[in-house]
Short mmCIF file of C-alpha atoms in Angstrom, two decimals:
data_model
loop_
_atom_site.label_atom_id
_atom_site.label_comp_id
_atom_site.label_asym_id
_atom_site.label_seq_id
_atom_site.Cartn_x
_atom_site.Cartn_y
_atom_site.Cartn_z
CA UNK A 1433 0.00 0.00 0.00
CA UNK A 1434 1.44 3.40 -1.04
CA UNK A 1435 2.18 6.20 1.39
CA UNK A 1436 -0.86 8.27 0.38
CA UNK A 1437 -3.20 5.58 1.72
CA UNK A 1438 -1.50 5.67 5.11
CA UNK A 1439 -1.93 9.41 5.45
CA UNK A 1440 -5.06 11.48 4.98
CA UNK A 1441 -5.42 13.27 1.68
CA UNK A 1442 -5.31 17.04 1.91
CA UNK A 1443 -6.81 19.49 -0.52
CA UNK A 1444 -4.64 22.23 -1.98
CA UNK A 1445 -4.13 25.54 -0.20
CA UNK A 1446 -6.82 27.38 -2.15
CA UNK A 1447 -9.51 25.53 -0.20
CA UNK A 1448 -7.80 26.02 3.15
CA UNK A 1449 -7.34 29.81 3.23
CA UNK A 1450 -9.78 31.73 5.40
CA UNK A 1451 -10.76 35.35 5.73
CA UNK A 1452 -13.52 37.89 5.15
CA UNK A 1453 -13.38 38.83 1.49
CA UNK A 1454 -16.42 41.13 1.57
CA UNK A 1455 -14.52 44.21 2.81
CA UNK A 1456 -12.20 45.27 0.03
CA UNK A 1457 -9.99 48.34 -0.25
CA UNK A 1458 -11.53 50.75 -2.74
CA UNK A 1459 -8.78 52.41 -4.79
CA UNK A 1460 -10.61 55.36 -6.30
CA UNK A 1461 -8.47 56.27 -9.30
CA UNK A 1462 -5.61 55.15 -11.51
CA UNK A 1463 -3.16 57.39 -9.64
CA UNK A 1464 -3.95 55.77 -6.32
CA UNK A 1465 -3.39 52.42 -7.99
CA UNK A 1466 -0.01 53.53 -9.30
CA UNK A 1467 0.91 54.63 -5.77
CA UNK A 1468 -0.08 51.19 -4.45
CA UNK A 1469 2.10 49.46 -7.05
CA UNK A 1470 4.96 51.82 -6.31
CA UNK A 1471 4.75 50.87 -2.65
CA UNK A 1472 5.60 47.24 -3.50
CA UNK A 1473 8.27 48.14 -6.05
CA UNK A 1474 6.12 47.33 -9.08
CA UNK A 1475 6.32 50.64 -11.00
CA UNK A 1476 9.20 51.66 -13.24
CA UNK A 1477 9.30 55.38 -14.02
CA UNK A 1478 10.72 56.01 -17.49
CA UNK A 1479 11.72 59.67 -17.73
CA UNK A 1480 13.75 59.22 -20.91
CA UNK A 1481 11.74 60.26 -23.97
CA UNK A 1482 10.18 57.30 -25.78
CA UNK A 1483 8.28 57.12 -29.06
CA UNK A 1484 4.58 56.28 -29.25
CA UNK A 1485 5.40 54.62 -32.57
CA UNK A 1486 6.31 51.04 -31.46
CA UNK A 1487 8.78 51.90 -28.67
CA UNK A 1488 6.12 52.14 -25.93
CA UNK A 1489 4.65 48.85 -27.14
CA UNK A 1490 8.01 47.08 -27.25
CA UNK A 1491 9.01 48.26 -23.76
CA UNK A 1492 5.63 47.21 -22.40
CA UNK A 1493 5.87 43.79 -24.05
CA UNK A 1494 9.41 43.26 -22.74
CA UNK A 1495 8.29 44.17 -19.22
CA UNK A 1496 5.53 41.56 -19.49
CA UNK A 1497 7.93 38.88 -20.69
CA UNK A 1498 10.32 39.57 -17.79
CA UNK A 1499 7.57 40.23 -15.23
CA UNK A 1500 9.33 43.53 -14.65
CA UNK A 1501 7.60 46.48 -12.93
CA UNK A 1502 4.92 48.26 -14.94
CA UNK A 1503 6.47 51.05 -17.04
CA UNK A 1504 5.18 54.59 -16.49
CA UNK A 1505 6.14 56.67 -19.53
CA UNK A 1506 6.61 60.29 -18.45
CA UNK A 1507 7.97 61.82 -21.70
CA UNK A 1508 6.64 60.79 -25.11
CA UNK A 1509 7.92 61.93 -28.51
CA UNK A 1510 5.64 64.47 -30.16
CA UNK A 1511 3.22 64.54 -27.22
CA UNK A 1512 2.88 67.64 -25.07
CA UNK A 1513 4.57 67.53 -21.65
CA UNK A 1514 2.43 66.05 -18.87
CA UNK A 1515 0.58 63.54 -21.05
CA UNK A 1516 1.71 60.09 -19.92
CA UNK A 1517 1.11 56.37 -20.49
CA UNK A 1518 1.11 53.35 -18.16
CA UNK A 1519 2.10 50.03 -19.69
CA UNK A 1520 1.14 46.56 -18.44
CA UNK A 1521 -1.30 47.85 -15.79
CA UNK A 1522 -2.59 44.39 -14.82
CA UNK A 1523 -0.03 41.91 -16.13
CA UNK A 1524 1.64 39.29 -13.93
CA UNK A 1525 4.13 40.64 -11.42
CA UNK A 1526 7.64 39.51 -10.66
CA UNK A 1527 7.55 40.69 -7.06
CA UNK A 1528 8.44 37.73 -4.78
CA UNK A 1529 5.36 35.92 -3.51
CA UNK A 1530 3.02 38.30 -5.38
CA UNK A 1531 2.57 37.02 -8.95
CA UNK A 1532 -0.99 38.37 -9.10
CA UNK A 1533 -0.33 41.57 -7.17
CA UNK A 1534 -1.67 43.87 -9.89
CA UNK A 1535 -4.91 41.90 -10.08
CA UNK A 1536 -5.29 41.67 -6.31
CA UNK A 1537 -4.60 45.36 -5.66
CA UNK A 1538 -6.98 46.35 -8.47
CA UNK A 1539 -9.76 44.40 -6.76
CA UNK A 1540 -8.91 45.73 -3.30
CA UNK A 1541 -7.25 42.55 -2.02
CA UNK A 1542 -3.87 42.08 -0.38
CA UNK A 1543 -1.10 41.92 -3.03
CA UNK A 1544 -0.18 38.43 -1.80
CA UNK A 1545 -3.69 37.09 -2.52
CA UNK A 1546 -3.84 33.59 -3.95
CA UNK A 1547 -5.75 32.90 -7.16
CA UNK A 1548 -8.55 31.17 -5.28
CA UNK A 1549 -9.13 34.26 -3.15
CA UNK A 1550 -9.44 36.40 -6.26
CA UNK A 1551 -12.02 34.06 -7.82
CA UNK A 1552 -14.06 33.82 -4.62
CA UNK A 1553 -14.08 37.60 -4.12
CA UNK A 1554 -15.47 38.11 -7.59
CA UNK A 1555 -17.93 35.21 -7.40
CA UNK A 1556 -19.21 35.99 -3.90
CA UNK A 1557 -20.18 39.51 -4.98
CA UNK A 1558 -22.54 37.95 -7.55
CA UNK A 1559 -24.72 36.69 -4.69
CA UNK A 1560 -25.10 40.15 -3.11
CA UNK A 1561 -27.55 42.92 -4.13
CA UNK A 1562 -26.13 45.47 -6.52
CA UNK A 1563 -25.26 48.98 -5.39
CA UNK A 1564 -25.83 51.50 -8.21
CA UNK A 1565 -23.21 54.16 -8.98
CA UNK A 1566 -23.55 57.48 -7.17
CA UNK A 1567 -24.03 60.58 -9.34
CA UNK A 1568 -21.81 63.51 -8.32
CA UNK A 1569 -21.78 67.05 -9.69
CA UNK A 1570 -18.28 66.92 -11.13
CA UNK A 1571 -15.02 65.04 -10.93
CA UNK A 1572 -11.37 65.05 -12.01
CA UNK A 1573 -12.29 63.89 -15.53
CA UNK A 1574 -13.82 67.36 -16.09
CA UNK A 1575 -10.62 69.34 -15.47
CA UNK A 1576 -10.29 69.87 -19.25
CA UNK A 1577 -13.34 69.91 -21.56
CA UNK A 1578 -12.89 70.08 -25.34
CA UNK A 1579 -15.84 70.38 -27.73
CA UNK A 1580 -16.28 70.96 -31.45
CA UNK A 1581 -13.17 72.05 -33.32
CA UNK A 1582 -11.08 71.84 -30.13
CA UNK A 1583 -11.30 68.02 -30.11
CA UNK A 1584 -8.02 66.45 -31.15
CA UNK A 1585 -7.49 62.75 -30.47
CA UNK A 1586 -3.95 63.08 -31.83
CA UNK A 1587 -2.96 65.02 -28.71
CA UNK A 1588 -3.25 61.78 -26.74
CA UNK A 1589 -0.33 59.30 -26.57
CA UNK A 1590 -2.18 56.50 -28.37
CA UNK A 1591 0.57 54.13 -29.50
CA UNK A 1592 1.19 51.86 -32.44
CA UNK A 1593 1.83 48.85 -30.22
CA UNK A 1594 2.93 45.91 -32.41
CA UNK A 1595 5.01 46.07 -35.56
CA UNK A 1596 2.16 44.91 -37.83
CA UNK A 1597 -0.69 46.83 -36.16
CA UNK A 1598 -2.88 48.81 -38.52
CA UNK A 1599 -2.93 52.02 -36.50
CA UNK A 1600 -2.75 53.79 -33.14
CA UNK A 1601 -4.87 51.89 -30.63
CA UNK A 1602 -6.10 54.28 -27.97
CA UNK A 1603 -8.40 51.95 -26.03
CA UNK A 1604 -6.83 48.70 -24.91
CA UNK A 1605 -7.64 48.87 -21.16
CA UNK A 1606 -10.54 51.32 -21.02
CA UNK A 1607 -14.27 50.92 -20.65
CA UNK A 1608 -16.86 51.42 -23.38
CA UNK A 1609 -20.24 52.50 -21.99
CA UNK A 1610 -23.51 52.12 -23.92
CA UNK A 1611 -27.15 52.05 -22.84
CA UNK A 1612 -30.36 50.69 -24.37
CA UNK A 1613 -32.68 53.33 -25.88
CA UNK A 1614 -35.20 52.83 -23.07
CA UNK A 1615 -32.50 53.27 -20.41
CA UNK A 1616 -33.17 49.89 -18.81
CA UNK A 1617 -29.68 48.45 -19.29
CA UNK A 1618 -26.28 50.16 -19.10
CA UNK A 1619 -23.35 48.07 -20.26
CA UNK A 1620 -19.68 48.64 -19.38
CA UNK A 1621 -17.25 46.51 -21.38
CA UNK A 1622 -13.74 46.33 -22.78
CA UNK A 1623 -13.25 46.47 -26.53
CA UNK A 1624 -10.38 47.76 -28.61
CA UNK A 1625 -10.60 51.12 -30.39
CA UNK A 1626 -8.23 52.73 -32.91
CA UNK A 1627 -7.68 56.42 -33.66
CA UNK A 1628 -8.44 57.34 -37.28
CA UNK A 1629 -8.05 61.14 -37.22
CA UNK A 1630 -8.63 64.14 -34.94
CA UNK A 1631 -12.33 63.43 -34.33
CA UNK A 1632 -12.93 59.84 -35.40
CA UNK A 1633 -12.09 56.40 -34.08
CA UNK A 1634 -13.13 52.90 -35.08
CA UNK A 1635 -13.32 49.60 -33.25
CA UNK A 1636 -15.05 46.31 -32.67
CA UNK A 1637 -18.85 46.21 -32.37
CA UNK A 1638 -19.40 42.45 -32.32
CA UNK A 1639 -23.02 41.34 -32.96
CA UNK A 1640 -23.09 38.57 -30.33
CA UNK A 1641 -21.48 40.72 -27.61
CA UNK A 1642 -23.43 43.10 -25.38
CA UNK A 1643 -22.18 46.27 -27.09
CA UNK A 1644 -23.37 44.84 -30.41
CA UNK A 1645 -26.75 43.86 -28.97
CA UNK A 1646 -27.39 47.37 -27.65
CA UNK A 1647 -26.05 48.93 -30.85
CA UNK A 1648 -28.60 46.87 -32.81
CA UNK A 1649 -31.46 48.42 -30.79
CA UNK A 1650 -30.33 51.94 -31.73
CA UNK A 1651 -29.85 50.90 -35.35
CA UNK A 1652 -33.44 49.59 -35.44
CA UNK A 1653 -34.58 53.09 -34.42
CA UNK A 1654 -32.50 54.67 -37.17
CA UNK A 1655 -30.31 56.54 -34.66
CA UNK A 1656 -26.53 56.41 -34.07
CA UNK A 1657 -25.59 54.75 -30.78
CA UNK A 1658 -24.38 57.08 -28.01
CA UNK A 1659 -21.22 55.76 -26.36
CA UNK A 1660 -18.41 56.74 -24.03
CA UNK A 1661 -14.85 55.45 -23.88
CA UNK A 1662 -13.47 55.97 -20.37
CA UNK A 1663 -9.70 55.48 -20.26
CA UNK A 1664 -7.66 55.22 -17.07
CA UNK A 1665 -10.52 54.39 -14.72
CA UNK A 1666 -10.56 53.00 -11.18
CA UNK A 1667 -8.49 49.77 -11.35
CA UNK A 1668 -11.39 47.48 -10.44
CA UNK A 1669 -13.51 48.61 -13.40
CA UNK A 1670 -11.68 46.94 -16.31
CA UNK A 1671 -11.89 43.57 -14.54
CA UNK A 1672 -15.64 43.91 -14.32
CA UNK A 1673 -15.76 45.13 -17.90
CA UNK A 1674 -14.15 41.82 -18.82
CA UNK A 1675 -16.62 39.78 -16.74
CA UNK A 1676 -19.39 37.98 -18.65
CA UNK A 1677 -22.33 39.19 -16.59
CA UNK A 1678 -25.73 38.15 -17.99
CA UNK A 1679 -27.57 40.23 -20.55
CA UNK A 1680 -29.36 43.07 -18.77
CA UNK A 1681 -27.02 43.20 -15.76
CA UNK A 1682 -25.37 46.55 -15.03
CA UNK A 1683 -21.64 46.30 -14.33
CA UNK A 1684 -21.74 49.52 -12.28
CA UNK A 1685 -24.20 47.94 -9.83
CA UNK A 1686 -22.06 44.82 -9.53
CA UNK A 1687 -18.96 46.87 -8.76
CA UNK A 1688 -20.85 48.45 -5.89
CA UNK A 1689 -21.71 44.99 -4.55
CA UNK A 1690 -18.08 43.93 -4.89
CA UNK A 1691 -16.69 46.97 -3.06
CA UNK A 1692 -19.56 47.37 -0.61
CA UNK A 1693 -20.10 50.99 -1.70
CA UNK A 1694 -20.98 52.87 -4.90
CA UNK A 1695 -18.51 54.30 -7.34
CA UNK A 1696 -18.89 57.95 -8.34
CA UNK A 1697 -20.06 58.88 -11.84
CA UNK A 1698 -20.64 62.22 -13.59
CA UNK A 1699 -22.92 63.27 -16.44
CA UNK A 1700 -21.33 63.42 -19.87
CA UNK A 1701 -21.20 66.66 -21.86
CA UNK A 1702 -22.79 65.62 -25.16
CA UNK A 1703 -24.44 62.22 -24.67
CA UNK A 1704 -26.99 61.04 -22.11
CA UNK A 1705 -24.60 58.75 -20.28
CA UNK A 1706 -22.63 58.76 -17.03
CA UNK A 1707 -18.93 58.06 -16.71
CA UNK A 1708 -16.60 57.22 -13.77
CA UNK A 1709 -15.74 60.59 -12.25
CA UNK A 1710 -12.04 59.89 -11.71
CA UNK A 1711 -11.32 58.70 -15.26
CA UNK A 1712 -8.12 60.06 -16.77
CA UNK A 1713 -9.58 60.53 -20.27
CA UNK A 1714 -13.20 60.47 -21.50
CA UNK A 1715 -14.18 60.30 -25.18
CA UNK A 1716 -17.89 60.85 -25.91
CA UNK A 1717 -19.56 60.21 -29.22
CA UNK A 1718 -21.77 58.05 -31.41
CA UNK A 1719 -21.40 54.74 -33.24
CA UNK A 1720 -22.29 55.29 -36.88
CA UNK A 1721 -24.51 52.82 -38.73
CA UNK A 1722 -23.68 54.03 -42.23
CA UNK A 1723 -20.02 55.07 -42.09
CA UNK A 1724 -17.12 52.63 -41.80
CA UNK A 1725 -13.37 53.08 -41.41
CA UNK A 1726 -10.53 50.61 -41.89
CA UNK A 1727 -9.46 49.05 -38.58
CA UNK A 1728 -6.69 46.64 -37.68
CA UNK A 1729 -5.01 44.28 -37.84
CA UNK A 1730 -4.00 44.10 -34.18
CA UNK A 1731 -1.87 41.69 -32.14
CA UNK A 1732 -4.28 39.61 -30.09
CA UNK A 1733 -4.52 37.70 -26.80
CA UNK A 1734 -3.63 34.36 -28.33
CA UNK A 1735 -0.19 35.71 -29.16
CA UNK A 1736 -0.75 36.12 -32.91
CA UNK A 1737 -1.70 38.76 -35.47
CA UNK A 1738 -3.73 37.98 -38.56
CA UNK A 1739 -2.10 38.93 -41.86
CA UNK A 1740 -3.73 41.54 -44.05
CA UNK A 1741 -4.70 45.17 -44.06
CA UNK A 1742 -7.53 45.09 -41.57
CA UNK A 1743 -11.25 45.37 -42.31
CA UNK A 1744 -13.98 48.03 -42.26
CA UNK A 1745 -15.53 48.71 -38.87
CA UNK A 1746 -18.11 51.22 -37.66
CA UNK A 1747 -16.96 54.84 -37.43
CA UNK A 1748 -16.97 56.29 -33.91
CA UNK A 1749 -17.57 60.04 -34.16
CA UNK A 1750 -16.29 61.97 -31.14
CA UNK A 1751 -18.37 64.87 -29.84
CA UNK A 1752 -16.48 65.65 -26.60
CA UNK A 1753 -13.03 64.96 -25.18
CA UNK A 1754 -12.44 65.55 -21.47
CA UNK A 1755 -9.40 64.69 -19.37
CA UNK A 1756 -7.58 65.24 -16.12
CA UNK A 1757 -4.58 67.52 -15.87
CA UNK A 1758 -1.50 65.49 -16.90
CA UNK A 1759 -3.62 62.52 -17.99
CA UNK A 1760 -2.37 58.93 -18.00
CA UNK A 1761 -3.37 56.52 -20.79
CA UNK A 1762 -3.22 52.80 -19.85
CA UNK A 1763 -1.70 50.60 -22.56
CA UNK A 1764 -1.59 46.82 -22.86
CA UNK A 1765 0.62 44.96 -25.31
CA UNK A 1766 -1.49 41.93 -26.18
CA UNK A 1767 0.35 38.74 -26.96
CA UNK A 1768 1.56 35.53 -25.33
CA UNK A 1769 0.63 35.08 -21.65
CA UNK A 1770 0.47 36.58 -19.11
CA UNK A 1771 -0.96 40.00 -19.98
CA UNK A 1772 -4.17 41.87 -19.30
CA UNK A 1773 -6.32 39.95 -21.76
CA UNK A 1774 -5.58 36.89 -19.64
CA UNK A 1775 -5.90 38.43 -16.17
CA UNK A 1776 -8.64 40.97 -16.92
CA UNK A 1777 -10.72 38.70 -19.15
CA UNK A 1778 -9.78 35.22 -17.99
CA UNK A 1779 -10.12 35.53 -14.21
CA UNK A 1780 -13.52 37.30 -14.25
CA UNK A 1781 -14.77 34.63 -16.66
CA UNK A 1782 -13.61 31.94 -14.24
CA UNK A 1783 -15.37 33.71 -11.37
CA UNK A 1784 -18.64 33.94 -13.28
CA UNK A 1785 -18.37 30.27 -14.25
CA UNK A 1786 -17.80 29.39 -10.57
CA UNK A 1787 -20.91 31.36 -9.62
CA UNK A 1788 -23.05 29.77 -12.32
CA UNK A 1789 -21.90 26.18 -11.83
CA UNK A 1790 -21.95 26.15 -8.05
CA UNK A 1791 -24.58 28.68 -7.00
CA UNK A 1792 -27.03 28.61 -9.90
CA UNK A 1793 -26.83 24.96 -10.92
CA UNK A 1794 -25.81 23.28 -7.67
CA UNK A 1795 -22.95 21.22 -9.09
CA UNK A 1796 -20.21 20.03 -6.66
CA UNK A 1797 -17.66 22.64 -7.77
CA UNK A 1798 -14.69 23.52 -5.55
CA UNK A 1799 -12.97 26.10 -7.75
CA UNK A 1800 -12.84 27.38 -11.33
CA UNK A 1801 -9.71 28.89 -12.85
CA UNK A 1802 -8.63 30.18 -16.20
CA UNK A 1803 -5.18 28.77 -16.90
CA UNK A 1804 -3.50 32.09 -17.64
CA UNK A 1805 -0.60 30.42 -19.41
CA UNK A 1806 -3.07 28.94 -21.94
CA UNK A 1807 -3.98 32.42 -23.25
CA UNK A 1808 -7.56 31.91 -22.02
CA UNK A 1809 -7.99 28.70 -24.03
CA UNK A 1810 -8.27 26.39 -20.95
CA UNK A 1811 -10.98 26.90 -18.36
CA UNK A 1812 -10.15 24.51 -15.51
CA UNK A 1813 -12.93 23.25 -13.23
CA UNK A 1814 -12.18 21.47 -9.96
CA UNK A 1815 -14.94 19.30 -8.49
CA UNK A 1816 -15.11 18.00 -4.95
CA UNK A 1817 -13.04 14.84 -4.63
CA UNK A 1818 -16.05 12.90 -3.37
CA UNK A 1819 -18.38 14.35 -6.01
CA UNK A 1820 -19.87 10.89 -6.62
CA UNK A 1821 -21.70 11.20 -3.30
CA UNK A 1822 -23.25 14.56 -4.28
CA UNK A 1823 -24.66 13.88 -7.76
CA UNK A 1824 -26.00 10.75 -9.43
CA UNK A 1825 -23.82 11.05 -12.53
CA UNK A 1826 -20.94 9.33 -14.22
CA UNK A 1827 -17.78 11.29 -14.92
CA UNK A 1828 -18.75 11.85 -18.54
CA UNK A 1829 -22.24 13.00 -17.51
CA UNK A 1830 -20.76 15.48 -15.04
CA UNK A 1831 -18.44 16.82 -17.74
CA UNK A 1832 -21.36 17.23 -20.13
CA UNK A 1833 -23.38 19.04 -17.44
CA UNK A 1834 -20.49 21.46 -16.89
CA UNK A 1835 -20.10 21.99 -20.63
CA UNK A 1836 -23.82 22.59 -21.07
CA UNK A 1837 -23.77 25.38 -18.46
CA UNK A 1838 -20.62 27.10 -19.67
CA UNK A 1839 -21.01 26.83 -23.43
CA UNK A 1840 -24.69 27.82 -23.44
CA UNK A 1841 -24.01 31.08 -21.59
CA UNK A 1842 -22.08 34.27 -22.33
CA UNK A 1843 -19.23 32.82 -20.25
CA UNK A 1844 -18.41 30.23 -22.85
CA UNK A 1845 -18.38 32.46 -25.92
CA UNK A 1846 -14.60 32.82 -25.87
CA UNK A 1847 -13.76 29.53 -24.15
CA UNK A 1848 -12.98 26.63 -26.50
CA UNK A 1849 -11.74 24.02 -24.01
CA UNK A 1850 -12.66 23.00 -20.46
CA UNK A 1851 -10.58 20.71 -18.24
CA UNK A 1852 -12.44 18.98 -15.38
CA UNK A 1853 -10.53 17.35 -12.52
CA UNK A 1854 -10.88 16.55 -8.83
CA UNK A 1855 -9.79 19.14 -6.29
CA UNK A 1856 -6.86 17.09 -5.00
CA UNK A 1857 -4.79 19.34 -7.25
CA UNK A 1858 -4.44 23.11 -7.02
CA UNK A 1859 -5.89 24.20 -10.35
CA UNK A 1860 -4.39 27.69 -9.96
CA UNK A 1861 -0.95 26.06 -10.36
CA UNK A 1862 -0.29 25.43 -14.04
CA UNK A 1863 2.25 22.70 -13.25
CA UNK A 1864 -0.36 20.67 -11.41
CA UNK A 1865 -2.94 21.29 -14.16
CA UNK A 1866 -0.60 20.00 -16.86
CA UNK A 1867 0.33 17.00 -14.71
CA UNK A 1868 -3.30 16.08 -14.04
CA UNK A 1869 -4.38 16.64 -17.66
CA UNK A 1870 -1.52 14.57 -19.03
CA UNK A 1871 -1.89 11.66 -16.62
CA UNK A 1872 -5.65 11.41 -16.02
CA UNK A 1873 -7.40 12.25 -19.31
CA UNK A 1874 -8.01 9.11 -21.38
CA UNK A 1875 -7.17 9.41 -25.10
CA UNK A 1876 -10.00 6.96 -25.85
CA UNK A 1877 -12.95 8.37 -23.93
CA UNK A 1878 -11.69 11.52 -22.23
CA UNK A 1879 -13.41 14.12 -24.43
CA UNK A 1880 -16.97 15.40 -24.58
CA UNK A 1881 -17.60 17.39 -27.77
CA UNK A 1882 -20.12 20.22 -28.18
CA UNK A 1883 -20.99 21.04 -31.78
CA UNK A 1884 -21.95 24.40 -33.29
CA UNK A 1885 -21.42 26.50 -30.17
CA UNK A 1886 -21.21 30.31 -30.16
CA UNK A 1887 -17.63 31.59 -30.30
CA UNK A 1888 -15.50 34.66 -30.72
CA UNK A 1889 -13.77 34.68 -34.08
CA UNK A 1890 -10.25 35.37 -32.77
CA UNK A 1891 -8.75 31.88 -32.07
CA UNK A 1892 -6.33 31.00 -34.86
CA UNK A 1893 -7.49 27.37 -35.08
CA UNK A 1894 -10.94 28.37 -36.38
CA UNK A 1895 -11.79 27.74 -40.03
CA UNK A 1896 -12.93 30.56 -42.31
CA UNK A 1897 -16.54 29.43 -41.97
CA UNK A 1898 -16.33 29.23 -38.18
CA UNK A 1899 -14.96 32.78 -38.05
CA UNK A 1900 -17.62 34.02 -40.46
CA UNK A 1901 -20.59 32.53 -38.58
CA UNK A 1902 -19.21 32.81 -35.00
CA UNK A 1903 -19.87 29.10 -34.29
CA UNK A 1904 -17.47 26.21 -33.69
CA UNK A 1905 -16.96 22.85 -31.98
CA UNK A 1906 -15.87 22.98 -28.32
CA UNK A 1907 -14.65 20.30 -25.93
CA UNK A 1908 -14.59 19.27 -22.28
CA UNK A 1909 -11.58 17.15 -21.32
CA UNK A 1910 -12.47 14.60 -18.65
CA UNK A 1911 -9.49 14.50 -16.26
CA UNK A 1912 -11.45 12.77 -13.49
CA UNK A 1913 -10.40 9.48 -11.95
CA UNK A 1914 -12.06 6.53 -13.68
CA UNK A 1915 -15.61 5.84 -12.51
CA UNK A 1916 -14.80 2.16 -11.98
CA UNK A 1917 -12.23 2.93 -9.27
CA UNK A 1918 -13.38 2.87 -5.66
CA UNK A 1919 -11.87 5.47 -3.31
CA UNK A 1920 -9.51 2.79 -2.02
CA UNK A 1921 -8.39 1.93 -5.56
CA UNK A 1922 -7.56 5.45 -6.67
CA UNK A 1923 -3.84 5.99 -7.18
CA UNK A 1924 -2.02 7.78 -4.40
CA UNK A 1925 0.03 10.90 -5.12
CA UNK A 1926 3.71 10.96 -4.18
CA UNK A 1927 4.07 14.71 -3.80
CA UNK A 1928 5.84 16.22 -0.81
CA UNK A 1929 2.51 16.96 0.86
CA UNK A 1930 0.96 13.56 0.19
CA UNK A 1931 3.81 11.07 0.05
CA UNK A 1932 5.39 11.39 3.51
CA UNK A 1933 4.12 11.37 7.11
CA UNK A 1934 3.42 14.79 8.58
CA UNK A 1935 6.20 14.44 11.15
CA UNK A 1936 8.75 13.86 8.37
CA UNK A 1937 7.44 16.85 6.40
CA UNK A 1938 7.68 19.04 9.51
CA UNK A 1939 11.23 17.84 10.20
CA UNK A 1940 12.38 18.57 6.65
CA UNK A 1941 10.79 22.03 6.64
CA UNK A 1942 12.23 22.81 10.05
CA UNK A 1943 15.75 21.79 9.03
CA UNK A 1944 15.71 23.04 5.44
CA UNK A 1945 18.29 25.76 5.96
CA UNK A 1946 20.37 23.46 8.20
CA UNK A 1947 20.74 21.16 5.19
CA UNK A 1948 22.43 24.08 3.44
CA UNK A 1949 19.52 25.28 1.30
CA UNK A 1950 18.41 28.88 0.93
CA UNK A 1951 15.02 29.70 2.50
CA UNK A 1952 12.12 28.46 0.34
CA UNK A 1953 10.06 31.35 -1.02
CA UNK A 1954 11.89 33.70 1.30
CA UNK A 1955 11.10 31.76 4.48
CA UNK A 1956 12.12 28.44 6.00
CA UNK A 1957 8.70 27.75 7.52
CA UNK A 1958 6.32 28.12 4.58
CA UNK A 1959 5.15 24.74 3.33
CA UNK A 1960 5.32 24.53 -0.47
CA UNK A 1961 2.20 23.61 -2.37
CA UNK A 1962 1.97 20.15 -3.88
#
């Protein structure tokens, strides 16, 4: 009998951590967030002049690859003094013991927060009543107000980010705000937008996304769609903009539930919408239904850029431009993991999936995680190790039930692959996910396929027809132990945590430095995860 059967199995740390996650620190603007990152050594001031044409993008990308501090560009070629840019605002951090510090601080958590804490904080807020935004008379975003001929988007440090990009992308980490004609639903979301000239932009208005759905209502009335692009907002907002809340749900109300208090918004100058009061830059205007402009291509979250000269997208006509004194434009350099598409889109999607699977459908779910290193292509679902006692299903039936929930909802639109495994592994640890996937999924009967499911058209493995019609085949990989195995027959793990008696583990940890090793993770007493 192996050592695991002599010693009790223990779940990974993400199920063991305790604490009240309902009281979060509300960082009220981008500048306060920068101060918080600076306090942990995660901001790099760059006072040397850099060019918006590719150099900002390349520095930002290099900082992501090295997990270096986020670059704050204080002098930009051809841009008036005081106008700045912040690169990699929510990428992974290289600060010891704080790989998700930028995510955690953005959400109001401790910078050392574990991935499971982040998911639970986001998911738990979904069970609380919303708190609508609070309207205030004015705010920092009104310090400079430009209308009519004074509008000039080219004053802003919008960069050409990647070498093959089709233009200067101004909105990569900002919020687009639209509202239904009857005012019943206000949507805040993230979508890319490119500068075309002094008063026009263009960007994605995808029919099966919420912006596209609301835009269609205005188009049916024969009216251009009012919109706002809010750039450099409170750090929590982009994460909620990337969260697949259900159709009709207001992101502003959810943010209030998450923080336990409302965020402040102000009335726009030229459209009947409200915008976060502390935003660095606000661009108001209308989405045209009869004018298009060439947009793209653009380096995307999968780490690739499609060849070609871009394609026509709706014109976005700007009617007002307001900004703070010395405004800061956030910039992300999309590409291979881990950057903001993966943290700001992937983790909120995992949280919403956790909420739906566990709270709305009652499945025995322990945790849900987006494997950030998979570029948002793997949603990983951990089920309770003794799930057989909770639901009358086989492993394949449980996998199909999970797939049915995820793929039939907005959550699953951009998720092509789900991995399901027991919670005896820490699914927030990519090493353990790869190990479990490789060793537990059967090549013969380990996949459950879902045909003709709604999809984004960005994954590079999609065929031309799948991209054109926004539908594709998706899969759930069954990484569960075989149904035929009794608990006593399941293989034992020979990890440090599971393969040795507790007294031996304690002795080794206690004497680690005496053996001549450096402290593990900066301390000799912290037990490593399995």
